[in-house]
Each structure stands twice: as structure tokens, then as C-alpha cells.
PDB file of C-alpha atoms and ligand atoms in Angstrom:
ATOM      1  CA  MET V   1     102.792  62.992-193.572  1.00  0.00           C
ATOM      2  CA  LYS V   2     105.099  65.199-194.129  1.00  0.00           C
ATOM      3  CA  THR V   3     109.118  63.569-192.586  1.00  0.00           C
ATOM      4  CA  ARG V   4     109.616  65.708-189.065  1.00  0.00           C
ATOM      5  CA  LYS V   5     111.952  66.467-186.821  1.00  0.00           C
ATOM      6  CA  CYS V   6     112.437  64.614-183.844  1.00  0.00           C
ATOM      7  CA  LYS V   7     112.223  67.717-181.271  1.00  0.00           C
ATOM      8  CA  TYR V   8     115.142  65.879-178.644  1.00  0.00           C
ATOM      9  CA  CYS V   9     117.390  64.196-181.588  1.00  0.00           C
ATOM     10  CA  LYS V  10     116.509  66.714-184.686  1.00  0.00           C
ATOM     11  CA  THR V  11     116.534  62.931-186.452  1.00  0.00           C
ATOM     12  CA  PRO V  12     113.859  63.151-189.968  1.00  0.00           C
ATOM     13  CA  PHE V  13     110.660  60.724-189.098  1.00  0.00           C
ATOM     14  CA  GLN V  14     107.676  60.130-190.128  1.00  0.00           C
ATOM     15  CA  PRO V  15     105.129  60.776-187.905  1.00  0.00           C
ATOM     16  CA  ILE V  16     102.215  58.329-187.709  1.00  0.00           C
ATOM     17  CA  THR V  17      99.752  61.515-186.021  1.00  0.00           C
ATOM     18  CA  THR V  18      99.762  64.993-185.816  1.00  0.00           C
ATOM     19  CA  LEU V  19     100.465  65.297-182.994  1.00  0.00           C
ATOM     20  CA  GLN V  20     103.712  63.512-183.165  1.00  0.00           C
ATOM     21  CA  LYS V  21     106.600  65.571-182.275  1.00  0.00           C
ATOM     22  CA  ASN V  22     109.519  63.461-181.457  1.00  0.00           C
ATOM     23  CA  CYS V  23     110.408  59.979-183.372  1.00  0.00           C
ATOM     24  CA  PHE V  24     109.928  57.724-180.672  1.00  0.00           C
ATOM     25  CA  GLU V  25     113.636  55.995-179.997  1.00  0.00           C
ATOM     26  CA  PRO V  26     113.585  55.547-176.209  1.00  0.00           C
ATOM     27  CA  ASN V  27     115.869  57.961-175.874  1.00  0.00           C
ATOM     28  CA  CYS V  28     113.288  60.331-177.324  1.00  0.00           C
ATOM     29  CA  VAL V  29     110.123  58.766-176.001  1.00  0.00           C
ATOM     30  CA  THR V  30     111.785  58.577-172.488  1.00  0.00           C
ATOM     31  CA  ASP V  31     113.191  62.846-172.721  1.00  0.00           C
ATOM     32  CA  TRP V  32     109.490  64.078-174.415  1.00  0.00           C
ATOM     33  CA  ILE V  33     107.814  61.928-171.040  1.00  0.00           C
ATOM     34  CA  ASN V  34     110.485  63.877-168.660  1.00  0.00           C
ATOM     35  CA  GLU V  35     109.612  66.604-170.661  1.00  0.00           C
ATOM     36  CA  THR V  36     105.442  66.486-169.558  1.00  0.00           C
ATOM     37  CA  LYS V  37     106.023  65.246-165.821  1.00  0.00           C
ATOM     38  CA  LYS V  38     108.686  68.246-165.199  1.00  0.00           C
ATOM     39  CA  LYS V  39     105.617  70.803-167.717  1.00  0.00           C
ATOM     40  CA  GLN V  40     102.720  69.027-165.099  1.00  0.00           C
ATOM     41  CA  TRP V  41     104.923  70.199-161.891  1.00  0.00           C
ATOM     42  CA  THR V  42     104.882  72.994-162.909  1.00  0.00           C
ATOM     43  CA  LYS V  43     101.861  73.707-162.964  1.00  0.00           C
ATOM     44  CA  LYS V  44     100.833  72.414-160.009  1.00  0.00           C
ATOM     45  CA  LYS V  45     103.297  73.789-158.019  1.00  0.00           C
ATOM     46  CA  ALA V  46     102.016  77.449-159.552  1.00  0.00           C
ATOM     47  CA  LYS V  47      98.719  75.874-157.881  1.00  0.00           C
ATOM     48  CA  LEU V  48      99.635  75.412-154.614  1.00  0.00           C
ATOM     49  CA  LYS V  49     101.659  78.431-154.559  1.00  0.00           C
ATOM     50  CA  ALA V  50      98.442  80.738-155.341  1.00  0.00           C
ATOM     51  CA  GLU V  51      96.472  78.316-152.582  1.00  0.00           C
ATOM     52  CA  LEU V  52      98.871  79.498-150.135  1.00  0.00           C
ATOM     53  CA  MET V  53      98.876  82.870-150.877  1.00  0.00           C
ATOM     54  CA  THR V  54      96.466  84.741-147.835  1.00  0.00           C
ATOM     55  CA  VAL V  55      94.939  88.253-149.125  1.00  0.00           C
ATOM     56  CA  GLN V  56      97.941  90.600-147.523  1.00  0.00           C
ATOM     57  CA  ASP V  57     100.456  88.231-149.980  1.00  0.00           C
ATOM     58  CA  TYR V  58      97.532  89.630-152.030  1.00  0.00           C
ATOM     59  CA  ILE V  59      97.493  93.087-151.099  1.00  0.00           C
ATOM     60  CA  LYS V  60     101.296  93.641-152.041  1.00  0.00           C
ATOM     61  CA  LEU V  61     100.979  92.003-155.646  1.00  0.00           C
ATOM     62  CA  ALA V  62      98.443  94.399-155.715  1.00  0.00           C
ATOM     63  CA  GLN V  63     100.154  96.993-154.518  1.00  0.00           C
ATOM     64  CA  GLN V  64     103.332  95.766-156.435  1.00  0.00           C
ATOM     65  CA  VAL V  65     100.718  95.980-159.750  1.00  0.00           C
ATOM     66  CA  PHE V  66      99.113  99.165-159.069  1.00  0.00           C
ATOM     67  CA  ASN V  67     103.178 101.206-158.072  1.00  0.00           C
ATOM     68  CA  LYS V  68     104.586  99.571-161.392  1.00  0.00           C
ATOM     69  CA  TYR V  69     101.283 101.177-163.877  1.00  0.00           C
ATOM     70  CA  ILE V  70     101.742 104.284-161.838  1.00  0.00           C
ATOM     71  CA  ARG V  71     105.492 104.418-162.435  1.00  0.00           C
ATOM     72  CA  LEU V  72     104.794 103.465-166.365  1.00  0.00           C
ATOM     73  CA  ARG V  73     102.175 106.503-166.448  1.00  0.00           C
ATOM     74  CA  ASP V  74     103.940 109.354-165.219  1.00  0.00           C
ATOM     75  CA  ALA V  75     107.099 108.117-166.672  1.00  0.00           C
ATOM     76  CA  GLY V  76     109.678 110.759-167.646  1.00  0.00           C
ATOM     77  CA  GLN V  77     107.524 113.353-165.058  1.00  0.00           C
ATOM     78  CA  ASN V  78     108.890 115.185-162.126  1.00  0.00           C
ATOM     79  CA  CYS V  79     108.446 113.987-158.607  1.00  0.00           C
ATOM     80  CA  ILE V  80     104.711 115.375-157.622  1.00  0.00           C
ATOM     81  CA  SER V  81     106.247 117.779-154.665  1.00  0.00           C
ATOM     82  CA  CYS V  82     109.424 118.589-155.107  1.00  0.00           C
ATOM     83  CA  SER V  83     109.669 118.531-158.811  1.00  0.00           C
ATOM     84  CA  LYS V  84     112.886 117.399-159.516  1.00  0.00           C
ATOM     85  CA  PRO V  85     113.269 114.768-161.936  1.00  0.00           C
ATOM     86  CA  PRO V  86     113.276 111.521-159.719  1.00  0.00           C
ATOM     87  CA  LYS V  87     116.558 109.951-158.559  1.00  0.00           C
ATOM     88  CA  LYS V  88     114.724 106.447-157.160  1.00  0.00           C
ATOM     89  CA  GLU V  89     111.413 106.440-159.081  1.00  0.00           C
ATOM     90  CA  ASN V  90     108.492 105.506-156.190  1.00  0.00           C
ATOM     91  CA  ALA V  91     104.434 106.115-156.823  1.00  0.00           C
ATOM     92  CA  GLY V  92     103.344 108.086-153.936  1.00  0.00           C
ATOM     93  CA  HIS V  93      99.890 107.614-152.473  1.00  0.00           C
ATOM     94  CA  TYR V  94      98.868 111.106-151.205  1.00  0.00           C
ATOM     95  CA  TYR V  95      96.922 109.320-149.054  1.00  0.00           C
ATOM     96  CA  ASN V  96      98.795 107.049-146.786  1.00  0.00           C
ATOM     97  CA  ALA V  97      97.606 103.010-148.129  1.00  0.00           C
ATOM     98  CA  ASN V  98      97.881 102.200-144.980  1.00  0.00           C
ATOM     99  CA  ASN V  99      94.734 104.219-143.371  1.00  0.00           C
ATOM    100  CA  HIS V 100      92.837 104.692-146.685  1.00  0.00           C
ATOM    101  CA  TRP V 101      92.334 101.854-148.031  1.00  0.00           C
ATOM    102  CA  ASN V 102      89.556 103.326-150.368  1.00  0.00           C
ATOM    103  CA  VAL V 103      92.208 104.747-152.646  1.00  0.00           C
ATOM    104  CA  ARG V 104      94.510 102.640-151.874  1.00  0.00           C
ATOM    105  CA  PHE V 105      94.980 101.701-155.241  1.00  0.00           C
ATOM    106  CA  ASN V 106      92.629 104.799-157.088  1.00  0.00           C
ATOM    107  CA  GLU V 107      94.868 106.429-160.016  1.00  0.00           C
ATOM    108  CA  LEU V 108      94.001 110.313-158.868  1.00  0.00           C
ATOM    109  CA  ASN V 109      96.011 109.597-155.246  1.00  0.00           C
ATOM    110  CA  VAL V 110      98.876 107.836-156.331  1.00  0.00           C
ATOM    111  CA  HIS V 111     101.653 109.763-158.571  1.00  0.00           C
ATOM    112  CA  LEU V 112     105.611 109.541-159.270  1.00  0.00           C
ATOM    113  CA  GLN V 113     107.829 110.845-155.967  1.00  0.00           C
ATOM    114  CA  CYS V 114     111.482 110.236-155.758  1.00  0.00           C
ATOM    115  CA  GLU V 115     112.009 108.361-152.370  1.00  0.00           C
ATOM    116  CA  HIS V 116     113.216 111.504-150.939  1.00  0.00           C
ATOM    117  CA  CYS V 117     109.306 112.956-150.177  1.00  0.00           C
ATOM    118  CA  ASN V 118     108.674 109.442-150.016  1.00  0.00           C
ATOM    119  CA  THR V 119     110.500 108.465-147.827  1.00  0.00           C
ATOM    120  CA  PHE V 120     112.134 110.726-146.184  1.00  0.00           C
ATOM    121  CA  LEU V 121     109.768 113.282-145.872  1.00  0.00           C
ATOM    122  CA  SER V 122     106.920 110.990-145.115  1.00  0.00           C
ATOM    123  CA  GLY V 123     105.404 112.092-148.802  1.00  0.00           C
ATOM    124  CA  ASN V 124     105.864 115.888-148.124  1.00  0.00           C
ATOM    125  CA  LEU V 125     102.018 116.350-148.444  1.00  0.00           C
ATOM    126  CA  ILE V 126     102.382 120.176-148.352  1.00  0.00           C
ATOM    127  CA  GLU V 127     104.048 119.760-151.528  1.00  0.00           C
ATOM    128  CA  TYR V 128     102.394 116.588-153.495  1.00  0.00           C
ATOM    129  CA  ARG V 129      99.290 119.068-152.700  1.00  0.00           C
ATOM    130  CA  LYS V 130     100.512 122.100-153.891  1.00  0.00           C
ATOM    131  CA  TYR V 131     101.220 119.955-157.486  1.00  0.00           C
ATOM    132  CA  LEU V 132      97.901 117.418-157.331  1.00  0.00           C
ATOM    133  CA  ILE V 133      95.775 120.774-157.625  1.00  0.00           C
ATOM    134  CA  ASN V 134      97.173 121.360-160.556  1.00  0.00           C
ATOM    135  CA  LYS V 135      97.603 118.166-162.013  1.00  0.00           C
ATOM    136  CA  ILE V 136      94.313 116.475-161.179  1.00  0.00           C
ATOM    137  CA  GLY V 137      91.488 119.861-159.965  1.00  0.00           C
ATOM    138  CA  LEU V 138      90.588 120.914-156.966  1.00  0.00           C
ATOM    139  CA  GLU V 139      87.542 119.333-158.627  1.00  0.00           C
ATOM    140  CA  GLN V 140      88.978 116.157-158.877  1.00  0.00           C
ATOM    141  CA  LEU V 141      90.826 116.490-155.325  1.00  0.00           C
ATOM    142  CA  THR V 142      87.490 117.243-153.643  1.00  0.00           C
ATOM    143  CA  LEU V 143      86.265 113.885-154.596  1.00  0.00           C
ATOM    144  CA  LEU V 144      89.416 112.332-154.325  1.00  0.00           C
ATOM    145  CA  GLU V 145      88.810 113.669-150.903  1.00  0.00           C
ATOM    146  CA  ALA V 146      85.387 112.302-150.228  1.00  0.00           C
ATOM    147  CA  GLU V 147      86.265 108.429-151.686  1.00  0.00           C
ATOM    148  CA  ALA V 148      89.376 108.568-148.805  1.00  0.00           C
ATOM    149  CA  ASN V 149      87.253 108.909-146.043  1.00  0.00           C
ATOM    150  CA  LYS V 150      85.485 106.193-146.820  1.00  0.00           C
ATOM    151  CA  THR V 151      86.563 102.278-145.130  1.00  0.00           C
ATOM    152  CA  ARG V 152      86.791  99.502-147.466  1.00  0.00           C
ATOM    153  CA  LYS V 153      88.091  95.605-147.079  1.00  0.00           C
ATOM    154  CA  PHE V 154      88.735  93.934-150.082  1.00  0.00           C
ATOM    155  CA  SER V 155      88.599  90.378-150.606  1.00  0.00           C
ATOM    156  CA  VAL V 156      90.993  87.374-152.646  1.00  0.00           C
ATOM    157  CA  ASP V 157      88.850  88.330-155.647  1.00  0.00           C
ATOM    158  CA  GLN V 158      88.617  91.729-155.614  1.00  0.00           C
ATOM    159  CA  LEU V 159      92.230  91.712-155.401  1.00  0.00           C
ATOM    160  CA  LYS V 160      93.066  89.181-158.807  1.00  0.00           C
ATOM    161  CA  GLU V 161      90.585  91.512-160.692  1.00  0.00           C
ATOM    162  CA  ILE V 162      92.933  94.587-159.673  1.00  0.00           C
ATOM    163  CA  ILE V 163      95.690  92.496-160.217  1.00  0.00           C
ATOM    164  CA  ASN V 164      94.972  91.245-162.908  1.00  0.00           C
ATOM    165  CA  THR V 165      93.818  94.891-164.827  1.00  0.00           C
ATOM    166  CA  TYR V 166      96.902  96.228-163.657  1.00  0.00           C
ATOM    167  CA  LYS V 167      99.291  93.480-165.873  1.00  0.00           C
ATOM    168  CA  LYS V 168      97.298  94.705-168.686  1.00  0.00           C
ATOM    169  CA  LYS V 169      97.579  98.357-169.139  1.00  0.00           C
ATOM    170  CA  ILE V 170     101.160  97.356-167.598  1.00  0.00           C
ATOM    171  CA  LYS V 171     101.925  95.970-170.835  1.00  0.00           C
ATOM    172  CA  GLN V 172     100.001  98.565-172.329  1.00  0.00           C
ATOM    173  CA  PHE V 173     103.131 100.362-171.970  1.00  0.00           C
TER     174      PHE V 173
HETATM  175 ZN1   ZN I   1     114.164  61.754-181.863  1.00  0.00          ZN
HETATM  176 ZN1   ZN I   2     111.169 115.070-154.608  1.00  0.00          ZN
END
């Protein structure tokens, strides 16, 4: 086998197996053990954290990822309500997320909005509606309206799926 450079002390050594990355001097073996332990602990910590996450935590995370996707999808557009370039970009729901669970993660229901319209004008919905008809069309808005009136509960598995789907979509930008 060809000689390699030790991962830790950088000294060239003659490996015994293909998997050997260090020279097997005591110091380097210690480094190797510590690194392995640290990796295992990081994995274990991530697993414990995931186990402790509640449905509420998953909803929050799903909304963060989904909203980020909306901001990327609409990047460069003006606020859906006031038509100005947003100083601070929000993903604004037309049908309020807390009262309309079924369209909380519906792409037709969420668009780029400035923080002023989203937060201080509570969505600036009359203007929002006007521009939403322009953007998605009356037919889609009618469908959205019907969807918005249905109730919906999300399971952790469904929320995980939403998180994964939108993480993938974000990567495409
Ligand atoms: Zn070494
Ligand atoms: Zn605005």
C-alpha cells in the first residue's frame, strides 16, 4: 500500500488497512479516539433534541422553512399589498396562519410582503386581495378560499415531510 500522511501529526506512514487514516502513534490514536467520541456525542445530542421536540416545535420549524422558501420564490418582487419594495421582507399569509390551518403551508396563500403591511397593518388584506387576484387569478383564489375554510391538524410526520420538502426546494435557489 502507498504511504499516507497522518490525519493528525501529518507525518507520512505505511497504512496496514485502507481505512487507516492515522499513524497509530499514541498521541494520534488518542486524537482519533477523542474525535470519534465527539462525533458520536454530536449524533446522540441531535437525536435527543429531536426526541424532545414537541408538535409546536415542528410547526414553528416548518413555518420557518416554508416562509424562507416564499421569500426566495418572490425575491425581487414588491410587497403584495403596498406594491413597494419591502424594507424588511416577510412571508405574509392572506388567510391568517393561526385561524386557517389547512392553508398555513399553501403556496398560493403566502406571498412576499413588507413587515409594515404584515405586522402593523395586520396583513393589509384589502390591498392584498386586489394584487393576489392579479397574481394568481380569481379562479385560484376561489379554490384557495374553499381550502381555507377546511379544518386541518398536522401530525409530526406530516410536519417533518413539509420541512424536508421545503428544505429541498430552498436548495434549488
Ligand atoms: Zn500521527
Ligand atoms: Zn407593504
